[in-house]
Amino acid sequence: MAQANIGVVGLAVMGSNLARNLASREGNTVAVYNRTWARTETLIDEHPEAGFIPAKTIQEFADSLAKPRTAIIMVQAGKGTDAVIDELVAVFEPGDIIVDGGNALFTDTIRREAAVRETGINFVGAGISGGEEGALNGPSIMPGGSAEAWQTLGPILKSIAAVAEGEPCVTHVGTDGAGHFVKMIHNGIEYADMQLIAEAYDLIRRGTGKSPAEIADIFAEWNKGELESYLIEITAEVLKQVDAETGKPLVDVILDQAGSKGTGVWTVQTSLDLGIPVSGIAEAVFARSLSSKPAQRAAASSLPGPSEDAFKPADPEAFIEGVRLALYASKVIAYSQGFDAIVAGAEQYGWDIKKGDIAKIWRGGCIIRARFLNRITEAYAENPGLVALVTAPFFVDVMAKAQTAWRNVVADAAHAGIPAPAFSSSLAYYDGLRADRLPAALVQGQRDFFGAHTYKRVDKEGTFHTLWSGDRSEIESEGSSH
Ligand SMILES: NC(=O)c1ccc[n+]([C@@H]2O[C@H](COP(=O)([O-])OP(=O)(O)OC[C@H]3O[C@@H](n4cnc5c(N)ncnc54)[C@H](OP(=O)(O)O)[C@@H]3O)[C@@H](O)[C@H]2O)c1
């Protein structure tokens, strides 16, 4: 009976594409199961070449898998995943492996891993990026789970992952929820990158009056240089698209309210808990929220702003180059912040995450794949203890070349009344990070004034409090400032 070396549960678009990808690789025989049989039937009818072993029941599915049984779940995240895990645990045996390839919240993965481990079965939360196309042709895969599970799973995942510069885009990220954590941060960076690109487009369009098709050409050109990436490439495609019905640029007939599925929010919430300022990602999430408030936007549409012609760049080509540099610099900040969150998560949850390897597996298959990820890998290879990615020599150089243009673009945007929240908050973060002194000293003074929260001094050890409502002398305080 047992003929398949790998199985897939959940055969909607992601699961069926992943199953087809697995089946197309040498040495794999793939068992498939879906709660609703009709979906399984459609898949096997449409893809006889895959040689799938279909199962009508979860027991049949388990019986069709060689031991240790390995199954990848690709169902709706949340309750669907829990339901399928329960079913699999009932029919699997110790040593078998359950992989959740959905977009689970990493804390759910930590919980599930601990519960499944009790049964002797391995549970691996694996982040899979690349959408439908990636699932079919080669995604970037971020598996967590035990080293034991990785022994069996590694070769299978390597066989289906995207390949970048000869290396498969998959690595064992760390234990339990590490894979889903890193996938979450990946999605957060994706949010920031998309928002930055959208701001660049808006600034060029409103600043120079160029058409979407003309801006598409600019992005296509940018894609030949240091900004080369999947998101820049698809931006050019989207901007070029003409609506068949109206003959207008498609981007002009799409309602300007951006949706989301929640992974950006998770990234920001998690980073807030970890105390990591992921401001670029947060601004991207907020920008989507703001766009989706039609009543507020309508009510505010008559609020005063600069006149339409307040901003006309004297040299449009120089302005466009400035926007390119601002985009590059802001993007470096978004990645730098994302890696800060990975470092903090690894510390909090006890994961040994190799940052350079993460940048490597993001070079292919995933939505944020980009040429400059090689530079990130190199930066961490040169200095594994790098405290902030933006301080690596290569990126210092990027900032040196970009910072004046970046400032000008942010100032232009403010003068023109064009919202550029991700550009400007990334710049503020950059300036905050490099400042010798921050007004945080004043904030500590205020906190001490109203809440006796105490403060430390620059010139001596200890924790201090000023007797604000007394004679305003300073006393040394017990305990540490907080
Ligand atoms: N779409 C993407 O681009 C993308 C990218 C990366 C990751 N993901 C993640 O991949 C996973 C699958 O995504 P998808 O878009 O292919 O499918 P989906 O629409 O998220 O989920 C549909 C699948 O889940 C199954 N399902 C739902 N509740 C279930 C339950 N209680 N018990 C058993 N099966 C249940 C459905 O079975 P029935 O046929 O019986 O209803 C169907 O196979 C999700 O976690 C998603 O977040 C998606």
XYZ file of C-alpha atoms and ligand atoms in Angstrom:
530
model
C 0.000 0.000 0.000
C 2.627 2.543 1.105
C 4.041 4.011 -2.057
C 4.314 7.747 -1.571
C 7.324 9.431 0.050
C 5.404 12.653 0.617
C 1.776 13.702 0.966
C -0.157 16.959 0.672
C -3.328 17.734 2.607
C -5.421 20.644 1.322
C -5.720 20.947 -2.426
C -6.835 24.530 -3.017
C -4.546 26.611 -5.226
C -1.443 26.500 -2.978
C -1.726 22.820 -2.047
C -2.390 21.559 -5.557
C 0.444 23.621 -7.005
C 2.835 22.421 -4.313
C 1.727 18.816 -4.906
C 2.354 19.225 -8.643
C 5.759 20.754 -7.947
C 6.646 17.796 -5.676
C 5.411 15.270 -8.243
C 7.496 16.845 -10.985
C 10.770 16.235 -9.099
C 12.723 13.046 -9.567
C 12.159 10.434 -6.891
C 8.955 11.856 -5.443
C 5.635 10.038 -5.370
C 2.919 12.221 -3.916
C -0.175 11.207 -1.970
C -2.967 13.787 -1.931
C -5.940 14.338 0.345
C -8.549 17.070 0.690
C -11.517 17.317 3.045
C -13.868 17.671 0.093
C -13.279 14.826 -2.381
C -14.362 16.882 -5.430
C -11.194 18.986 -5.158
C -8.994 15.866 -5.134
C -10.872 14.455 -8.091
C -10.376 17.641 -10.120
C -6.659 17.653 -9.404
C -6.072 14.044 -10.431
C -8.255 14.429 -13.524
C -6.443 17.574 -14.648
C -2.964 16.285 -13.896
C -2.614 12.611 -14.738
C 1.072 13.244 -15.515
C 1.715 13.813 -11.804
C 0.920 10.211 -10.877
C -0.768 11.297 -7.635
C -1.981 8.704 -5.168
C -5.384 10.063 -4.153
C -6.965 9.264 -0.808
C -10.643 9.546 0.080
C -10.080 9.325 3.825
C -7.319 10.455 6.133
C -6.667 6.776 7.030
C -6.233 5.901 3.359
C -3.866 8.871 3.080
C -1.763 7.646 6.017
C -1.689 4.117 4.591
C -0.434 5.361 1.243
C 2.656 7.003 2.803
C 5.975 5.204 3.346
C 7.491 5.552 6.843
C 8.471 7.863 8.292
C 5.287 9.377 6.887
C 5.695 12.973 5.772
C 2.718 15.202 5.033
C 2.526 18.884 4.161
C -0.654 20.662 5.212
C -1.778 23.518 2.944
C -5.157 24.505 4.343
C -6.756 27.654 5.604
C -4.639 28.947 8.499
C -6.172 28.840 11.985
C -8.997 26.410 12.734
C -8.522 24.503 9.463
C -4.905 23.776 10.348
C -5.805 22.646 13.880
C -8.528 20.342 12.513
C -6.181 18.697 10.020
C -3.400 18.306 12.606
C -5.828 16.486 14.916
C -6.856 14.160 12.091
C -3.265 13.408 11.121
C -2.130 12.832 14.699
C -4.880 10.208 15.020
C -3.535 8.172 12.085
C 0.232 8.895 12.154
C 2.857 7.200 14.363
C 5.874 8.359 16.371
C 8.678 9.456 14.048
C 6.281 10.622 11.323
C 6.385 14.255 10.228
C 3.580 16.780 9.895
C 4.508 19.992 8.084
C 2.265 23.038 8.196
C 3.037 25.016 5.051
C 0.262 27.583 5.601
C 0.632 31.102 6.901
C 0.348 30.263 10.595
C 1.075 32.739 13.348
C 4.404 31.592 14.816
C 3.040 31.432 18.359
C 0.397 28.970 17.105
C 3.234 26.951 15.588
C 5.108 26.941 18.908
C 1.932 25.716 20.635
C 1.213 23.066 17.992
C 4.799 21.808 17.935
C 4.790 21.284 21.679
C 1.441 19.473 21.602
C 2.314 17.224 18.648
C 5.767 16.425 20.088
C 4.005 14.802 23.084
C 2.751 12.108 20.688
C 6.251 11.397 19.345
C 5.290 12.822 15.966
C 7.417 15.636 14.534
C 5.734 18.910 13.728
C 7.345 21.431 11.411
C 5.971 24.902 10.729
C 7.292 25.913 7.336
C 6.823 29.377 5.858
C 6.340 29.137 2.105
C 6.605 32.272 -0.007
C 6.076 32.892 -3.664
C 2.307 32.698 -4.015
C 0.690 30.306 -6.458
C 3.438 30.517 -9.018
C 6.166 29.906 -6.465
C 4.330 26.887 -5.078
C 4.249 25.405 -8.574
C 7.690 26.294 -9.879
C 9.826 26.760 -6.788
C 9.067 28.745 -3.643
C 11.345 30.057 -0.942
C 10.811 27.792 2.065
C 11.448 28.635 5.710
C 11.044 25.494 7.834
C 11.295 25.365 11.599
C 10.919 22.213 13.693
C 13.431 19.687 14.986
C 16.788 18.799 13.461
C 15.547 15.193 13.273
C 12.605 16.180 11.067
C 14.919 18.280 8.899
C 16.973 15.119 8.111
C 14.026 13.598 6.252
C 12.390 16.794 5.119
C 15.487 18.674 3.942
C 16.088 16.713 0.709
C 12.381 16.831 -0.211
C 12.106 20.592 0.361
C 15.394 21.185 -1.449
C 13.968 19.323 -4.437
C 11.028 21.739 -4.807
C 12.508 25.054 -3.675
C 13.527 27.847 -6.004
C 17.201 27.887 -6.910
C 19.221 31.096 -6.644
C 22.769 31.114 -7.918
C 22.881 27.327 -7.753
C 21.595 27.060 -4.176
C 18.109 25.898 -3.158
C 16.123 28.613 -1.353
C 15.489 26.599 1.794
C 17.350 26.186 5.056
C 16.491 24.852 8.499
C 15.702 28.206 10.082
C 15.529 27.073 13.718
C 13.344 25.040 16.049
C 9.541 25.126 16.565
C 8.078 28.444 15.348
C 11.293 29.902 13.860
C 10.248 29.218 10.266
C 6.869 30.879 10.560
C 8.428 33.766 12.489
C 10.903 34.433 9.672
C 8.120 34.074 7.077
C 6.108 36.645 9.034
C 9.021 39.100 8.963
C 9.467 38.362 5.254
C 5.860 39.403 4.703
C 6.368 42.527 6.804
C 9.344 43.530 4.663
C 7.196 42.795 1.618
C 4.605 45.288 2.923
C 7.273 47.965 3.390
C 8.835 47.322 -0.008
C 5.451 47.542 -1.770
C 4.544 50.754 0.034
C 7.916 52.334 -0.790
C 7.500 51.455 -4.458
C 3.958 52.852 -4.407
C 5.225 56.102 -2.860
C 7.951 56.345 -5.518
C 5.320 55.928 -8.243
C 3.030 58.537 -6.672
C 5.833 61.080 -6.280
C 6.971 60.649 -9.868
C 3.446 60.789 -11.220
C 2.348 63.836 -9.251
C 5.749 65.501 -9.381
C 6.446 65.141 -13.102
C 3.045 64.427 -14.630
C 4.342 61.290 -16.341
C 1.776 58.653 -17.318
C 1.632 55.187 -15.747
C 3.049 53.716 -18.979
C 5.981 56.141 -18.857
C 6.558 55.325 -15.203
C 6.428 51.631 -16.104
C 9.427 52.261 -18.362
C 11.248 53.984 -15.492
C 10.667 50.993 -13.223
C 11.744 48.607 -15.980
C 14.954 50.636 -16.261
C 15.468 50.625 -12.478
C 15.071 46.863 -12.608
C 18.307 46.629 -14.562
C 20.308 48.154 -11.720
C 20.827 47.803 -7.971
C 17.055 47.873 -7.332
C 16.504 44.752 -9.435
C 13.765 42.757 -7.742
C 10.552 40.877 -8.360
C 8.433 43.685 -6.887
C 9.990 46.349 -9.140
C 9.530 44.026 -12.109
C 5.824 43.387 -11.455
C 5.255 47.087 -10.716
C 6.316 47.872 -14.284
C 3.903 45.206 -15.525
C 0.989 46.541 -13.497
C 1.639 50.147 -14.562
C 1.773 49.117 -18.218
C -1.553 47.334 -18.088
C -4.458 49.028 -19.889
C -8.038 48.366 -18.840
C -9.825 46.652 -21.739
C -13.182 48.166 -20.841
C -12.265 51.836 -20.536
C -8.943 52.058 -22.335
C -7.502 53.758 -19.239
C -4.401 52.619 -17.348
C -5.576 49.759 -15.114
C -4.032 51.451 -12.072
C -6.468 54.345 -12.595
C -9.568 52.163 -12.457
C -8.525 50.053 -9.471
C -10.156 51.297 -6.254
C -7.422 52.858 -4.114
C -8.160 50.871 -0.963
C -5.508 48.288 -0.132
C -6.442 45.087 1.644
C -4.350 42.713 3.706
C -4.433 39.238 5.158
C -2.821 40.092 8.456
C 0.819 39.059 8.333
C 1.956 42.704 8.219
C -0.091 43.423 11.323
C 1.430 40.367 13.034
C 4.918 41.624 12.211
C 4.223 45.010 13.730
C 2.439 43.623 16.803
C 5.242 41.132 17.429
C 7.925 43.752 16.923
C 6.182 46.118 19.321
C 6.240 43.340 21.913
C 9.925 42.728 21.213
C 10.662 46.468 21.422
C 11.935 46.674 17.839
C 11.074 49.768 15.790
C 9.943 48.365 12.449
C 8.684 51.781 11.412
C 8.850 51.172 7.649
C 6.666 48.086 7.986
C 4.314 49.809 10.431
C 3.854 52.765 8.061
C 3.051 50.362 5.251
C 0.386 48.673 7.371
C -1.010 52.057 8.468
C -1.046 53.317 4.872
C -3.208 50.356 3.868
C -5.515 51.030 6.829
C -5.789 54.720 5.963
C -6.550 53.918 2.322
C -9.422 51.723 3.443
C -11.288 54.455 5.340
C -13.469 55.951 2.576
C -15.757 57.890 4.903
C -12.881 59.609 6.684
C -11.083 60.284 3.430
C -14.196 61.836 1.909
C -14.738 64.001 4.984
C -11.106 65.147 4.922
C -10.835 65.760 1.192
C -11.441 69.487 1.577
C -8.835 69.977 4.306
C -6.312 72.669 3.402
C -3.140 71.672 1.597
C -0.580 73.260 -0.716
C -1.787 74.443 -4.100
C -1.578 71.970 -6.979
C 1.359 73.753 -8.569
C 3.266 74.198 -5.292
C 5.692 71.575 -6.426
C 7.257 71.379 -9.856
C 10.761 69.918 -9.910
C 13.049 72.134 -11.969
C 14.803 69.092 -13.358
C 12.356 66.157 -13.605
C 15.071 63.647 -14.517
C 17.129 64.624 -11.466
C 13.989 64.364 -9.329
C 13.300 60.847 -10.617
C 16.880 59.818 -9.834
C 16.408 61.295 -6.350
C 13.283 59.194 -5.884
C 15.236 56.101 -6.958
C 17.916 56.809 -4.366
C 15.301 57.531 -1.685
C 13.616 54.237 -2.505
C 16.892 52.339 -2.248
C 17.851 53.940 1.063
C 14.381 53.418 2.571
C 14.411 49.819 1.407
C 17.735 49.204 3.161
C 16.130 50.580 6.341
C 13.112 48.267 5.983
C 15.402 45.241 5.688
C 17.628 46.459 8.488
C 14.589 46.783 10.751
C 13.262 43.380 9.641
C 16.571 41.730 10.522
C 16.548 43.508 13.891
C 13.183 41.858 14.555
C 14.602 38.461 13.538
C 17.539 38.910 15.923
C 15.212 39.915 18.767
C 12.801 37.040 18.050
C 15.668 34.543 17.960
C 16.883 35.807 21.327
C 13.423 35.784 22.893
C 12.471 32.317 21.674
C 15.899 30.651 21.780
C 16.415 30.131 18.046
C 19.820 29.902 16.412
C 18.971 31.811 13.233
C 21.748 32.414 10.702
C 20.897 35.830 9.296
C 23.072 35.452 6.212
C 21.312 32.180 5.359
C 17.932 33.891 5.624
C 19.001 36.544 3.115
C 20.235 33.711 0.871
C 16.953 31.808 0.842
C 15.081 35.034 0.048
C 17.107 35.478 -3.154
C 14.784 33.256 -5.168
C 11.172 32.107 -5.222
C 9.773 34.602 -2.755
C 8.011 37.919 -3.236
C 10.883 40.032 -1.850
C 13.546 38.377 -3.997
C 16.036 41.034 -4.970
C 19.564 41.447 -6.168
C 20.696 43.292 -3.067
C 19.989 40.295 -0.801
C 23.444 39.078 -1.845
C 24.850 42.197 -0.192
C 23.010 41.322 3.029
C 24.418 37.790 2.993
C 27.900 39.227 2.453
C 27.435 41.767 5.244
C 26.552 39.043 7.770
C 29.303 36.751 6.436
C 31.866 39.503 6.998
C 30.518 40.323 10.433
C 28.075 37.818 11.977
C 27.699 40.086 15.017
C 26.650 43.117 12.968
C 24.438 45.151 15.314
C 22.475 46.947 12.598
C 22.480 45.932 8.955
C 22.582 49.552 7.808
C 25.985 49.964 9.486
C 27.663 47.347 7.243
C 30.261 49.061 5.017
C 28.347 48.362 1.805
C 25.169 49.955 3.164
C 27.038 52.884 4.708
C 28.174 53.565 1.188
C 24.589 53.328 -0.114
C 23.490 55.834 2.532
C 26.375 58.167 1.704
C 25.297 58.223 -1.935
C 21.567 58.461 -1.248
C 21.039 60.546 1.841
C 20.998 64.026 0.311
C 18.558 62.998 -2.419
C 16.469 61.129 0.170
C 16.170 64.277 2.306
C 15.250 66.370 -0.728
C 12.571 63.921 -1.819
C 11.032 63.759 1.661
C 11.064 67.578 1.853
C 9.571 67.839 -1.655
C 6.827 65.398 -0.689
C 5.991 67.464 2.404
C 5.939 70.728 0.409
C 3.767 69.203 -2.277
C 1.375 67.580 0.160
C 2.091 64.110 -1.261
C 1.988 61.471 1.461
C 5.247 59.530 1.667
C 4.983 57.951 5.129
C 7.398 55.089 4.542
C 10.029 57.304 2.886
C 9.853 59.901 5.630
C 9.638 57.584 8.620
C 12.575 55.547 7.298
C 14.589 58.750 7.080
C 13.550 59.755 10.606
C 14.595 56.317 11.857
C 17.935 56.670 10.086
C 18.548 60.065 11.641
C 17.430 58.797 15.035
C 19.817 55.872 14.836
C 22.818 57.989 13.889
C 22.143 60.853 16.324
C 24.758 61.534 19.007
C 22.119 62.719 21.449
C 18.407 62.039 21.344
C 15.645 63.980 23.084
C 14.956 60.728 24.934
C 16.857 62.483 27.745
C 14.007 65.000 28.008
C 11.426 62.199 27.900
C 13.216 60.555 30.847
C 13.072 63.898 32.668
C 9.352 64.181 32.029
C 8.785 60.596 33.160
C 10.718 61.269 36.323
C 8.681 64.463 36.923
C 5.214 62.938 36.792
C 5.884 59.328 37.702
C 9.186 59.213 39.625
C 10.379 56.765 36.989
C 14.017 57.769 37.701
C 16.838 58.261 35.233
C 20.490 57.488 34.692
C 23.200 60.103 34.215
C 25.839 60.406 31.538
C 28.560 61.241 34.045
C 28.228 58.674 36.834
C 26.846 55.245 37.674
C 23.594 54.832 39.534
C 19.900 55.613 39.245
C 18.563 59.043 40.175
C 15.386 60.944 40.932
C 14.820 64.661 41.280
C 12.490 65.738 44.093
C 10.299 67.698 41.675
C 7.571 68.602 44.159
C 10.088 69.254 46.927
C 13.254 71.284 46.833
C 14.241 69.854 43.420
C 17.431 68.365 44.711
C 18.566 65.056 43.254
C 18.634 61.839 45.236
C 20.112 58.483 44.395
C 17.364 55.973 43.947
C 17.219 52.293 44.921
C 16.771 49.858 42.018
C 17.206 50.627 38.363
C 15.476 53.188 36.176
C 12.480 51.899 34.252
N -2.609 32.005 -1.739
C -1.350 32.379 -1.564
O -0.746 33.112 -2.377
C -0.587 31.904 -0.370
C 0.776 32.185 -0.280
C 1.493 31.690 0.789
C 0.854 30.954 1.751
N -0.489 30.698 1.656
C -1.108 29.895 2.700
O -1.309 28.568 2.206
C -2.466 27.991 2.806
C -3.408 27.503 1.716
O -3.814 28.618 0.922
P -4.846 28.470 -0.290
O -5.057 29.840 -0.828
O -4.397 27.391 -1.204
O -6.157 27.866 0.396
P -7.225 28.512 1.439
O -8.279 29.179 0.641
O -6.507 29.302 2.469
O -7.847 27.208 2.132
C -8.652 26.298 1.432
C -8.235 24.885 1.761
O -8.351 24.657 3.175
C -9.167 23.495 3.399
N -9.832 23.599 4.699
C -10.359 24.712 5.255
N -10.870 24.427 6.469
C -10.637 23.107 6.681
C -10.932 22.212 7.748
N -11.560 22.652 8.850
N -10.553 20.941 7.626
C -9.920 20.505 6.530
N -9.625 21.292 5.478
C -9.973 22.582 5.562
C -10.103 23.511 2.241
O -10.723 22.266 2.089
P -12.148 22.112 1.327
O -11.803 21.987 -0.122
O -12.735 20.885 1.892
O -12.934 23.347 1.626
C -9.153 23.865 1.106
O -8.385 22.768 0.711
C -3.055 29.093 3.703
O -2.588 28.920 5.017
C -2.481 30.356 3.125
O -2.401 31.382 4.089
C -1.203 31.148 0.612
